[in-house]
Structures are given as C-alpha cells and as structure tokens.
Amino acid sequence: MEYTGQEREAANKKIAENLSAVDTLLKECQELADKYKLGFSFEGPTYGTGAWYESGEWYASSQSC
C-alpha cells in the first residue's frame, strides 16, 4: 500500500509526540526515584535495550552481563 506524503508526515508527527511523552514520563520517574531514593528498571521494546536507574544514574542492562 502506498501512503501519501501527508499521511507519512502525520505518522512522523505522532511518533515524535509519543516519544516526547515517554521522555517526559521517564524524567518524572527519575525525579521520584531521586526524591525517595528508589531505583527502577525500564525494558525497551527489544531484547538488550533495557536499563535501570539508581542513585541518579542510568545503567544499561548489558552492564549486568
């Protein structure tokens, strides 16, 4: 199926909006973790893209291999 330039542009815009929302939510999680001295993990969409946040730092999941 062929998509018009306008449809592709709309899709790119929506992707950017969603990624911005993810970024905002992760920053909020970081602030809460820092405030309450907590850690959390975030699993990416594919194997090997996860990470965890602890003591003000992000650590790639590959660091625990």
PDB file of C-alpha atoms in Angstrom:
ATOM      1  CA  MET A   1       0.000   0.000   0.000  1.00  0.00           C
ATOM      2  CA  GLU A   2       1.301   3.437  -0.887  1.00  0.00           C
ATOM      3  CA  TYR A   3       0.951   6.222   1.631  1.00  0.00           C
ATOM      4  CA  THR A   4       0.821   9.883   0.715  1.00  0.00           C
ATOM      5  CA  GLY A   5       3.440  12.316   1.890  1.00  0.00           C
ATOM      6  CA  GLN A   6       0.817  13.892   4.121  1.00  0.00           C
ATOM      7  CA  GLU A   7      -0.009  10.534   5.770  1.00  0.00           C
ATOM      8  CA  ARG A   8       3.668   9.809   6.369  1.00  0.00           C
ATOM      9  CA  GLU A   9       4.181  13.298   7.782  1.00  0.00           C
ATOM     10  CA  ALA A  10       1.255  12.792  10.169  1.00  0.00           C
ATOM     11  CA  ALA A  11       2.690   9.448  11.265  1.00  0.00           C
ATOM     12  CA  ASN A  12       6.126  11.004  11.883  1.00  0.00           C
ATOM     13  CA  LYS A  13       4.492  13.768  13.925  1.00  0.00           C
ATOM     14  CA  LYS A  14       2.601  11.240  16.054  1.00  0.00           C
ATOM     15  CA  ILE A  15       5.763   9.195  16.626  1.00  0.00           C
ATOM     16  CA  ALA A  16       7.612  12.326  17.776  1.00  0.00           C
ATOM     17  CA  GLU A  17       4.737  13.232  20.121  1.00  0.00           C
ATOM     18  CA  ASN A  18       4.682   9.735  21.629  1.00  0.00           C
ATOM     19  CA  LEU A  19       8.459   9.670  22.116  1.00  0.00           C
ATOM     20  CA  SER A  20       8.269  13.062  23.791  1.00  0.00           C
ATOM     21  CA  ALA A  21       5.605  11.705  26.147  1.00  0.00           C
ATOM     22  CA  VAL A  22       7.847   8.728  27.000  1.00  0.00           C
ATOM     23  CA  ASP A  23      10.731  11.109  27.688  1.00  0.00           C
ATOM     24  CA  THR A  24       8.532  13.222  29.962  1.00  0.00           C
ATOM     25  CA  LEU A  25       7.346  10.154  31.887  1.00  0.00           C
ATOM     26  CA  LEU A  26      10.887   8.814  32.319  1.00  0.00           C
ATOM     27  CA  LYS A  27      12.044  12.182  33.654  1.00  0.00           C
ATOM     28  CA  GLU A  28       9.163  12.125  36.137  1.00  0.00           C
ATOM     29  CA  CYS A  29      10.190   8.616  37.203  1.00  0.00           C
ATOM     30  CA  GLN A  30      13.788   9.801  37.681  1.00  0.00           C
ATOM     31  CA  GLU A  31      12.635  12.722  39.840  1.00  0.00           C
ATOM     32  CA  LEU A  32      10.527  10.420  42.020  1.00  0.00           C
ATOM     33  CA  ALA A  33      13.341   7.886  42.318  1.00  0.00           C
ATOM     34  CA  ASP A  34      15.792  10.617  43.313  1.00  0.00           C
ATOM     35  CA  LYS A  35      13.397  12.160  45.821  1.00  0.00           C
ATOM     36  CA  TYR A  36      12.546   8.869  47.531  1.00  0.00           C
ATOM     37  CA  LYS A  37      15.929   7.181  46.988  1.00  0.00           C
ATOM     38  CA  LEU A  38      14.468   4.416  44.835  1.00  0.00           C
ATOM     39  CA  GLY A  39      15.566   2.581  41.731  1.00  0.00           C
ATOM     40  CA  PHE A  40      13.584   1.261  38.782  1.00  0.00           C
ATOM     41  CA  SER A  41      14.101  -0.591  35.547  1.00  0.00           C
ATOM     42  CA  PHE A  42      12.808   0.162  32.084  1.00  0.00           C
ATOM     43  CA  GLU A  43      12.570  -2.575  29.484  1.00  0.00           C
ATOM     44  CA  GLY A  44      12.924  -1.454  25.902  1.00  0.00           C
ATOM     45  CA  PRO A  45      10.941  -2.823  23.006  1.00  0.00           C
ATOM     46  CA  THR A  46      13.546  -5.459  22.074  1.00  0.00           C
ATOM     47  CA  TYR A  47      15.990  -7.742  23.832  1.00  0.00           C
ATOM     48  CA  GLY A  48      19.014  -5.892  25.152  1.00  0.00           C
ATOM     49  CA  THR A  49      17.516  -2.396  25.149  1.00  0.00           C
ATOM     50  CA  GLY A  50      16.574  -2.233  28.796  1.00  0.00           C
ATOM     51  CA  ALA A  51      18.183  -0.196  31.537  1.00  0.00           C
ATOM     52  CA  TRP A  52      17.839   0.626  35.167  1.00  0.00           C
ATOM     53  CA  TYR A  53      18.057   3.871  37.072  1.00  0.00           C
ATOM     54  CA  GLU A  54      19.595   4.087  40.506  1.00  0.00           C
ATOM     55  CA  SER A  55      21.297   6.780  42.592  1.00  0.00           C
ATOM     56  CA  GLY A  56      20.910   9.391  39.860  1.00  0.00           C
ATOM     57  CA  GLU A  57      22.431   7.270  37.075  1.00  0.00           C
ATOM     58  CA  TRP A  58      21.176   5.180  34.165  1.00  0.00           C
ATOM     59  CA  TYR A  59      22.812   1.770  33.670  1.00  0.00           C
ATOM     60  CA  ALA A  60      22.439  -0.278  30.503  1.00  0.00           C
ATOM     61  CA  SER A  61      21.134  -3.798  31.029  1.00  0.00           C
ATOM     62  CA  SER A  62      24.235  -5.060  29.212  1.00  0.00           C
ATOM     63  CA  GLN A  63      26.344  -3.859  32.165  1.00  0.00           C
ATOM     64  CA  SER A  64      24.958  -6.704  34.264  1.00  0.00           C
ATOM     65  CA  CYS A  65      26.029  -9.403  31.800  1.00  0.00           C
TER      66      CYS A  65
END
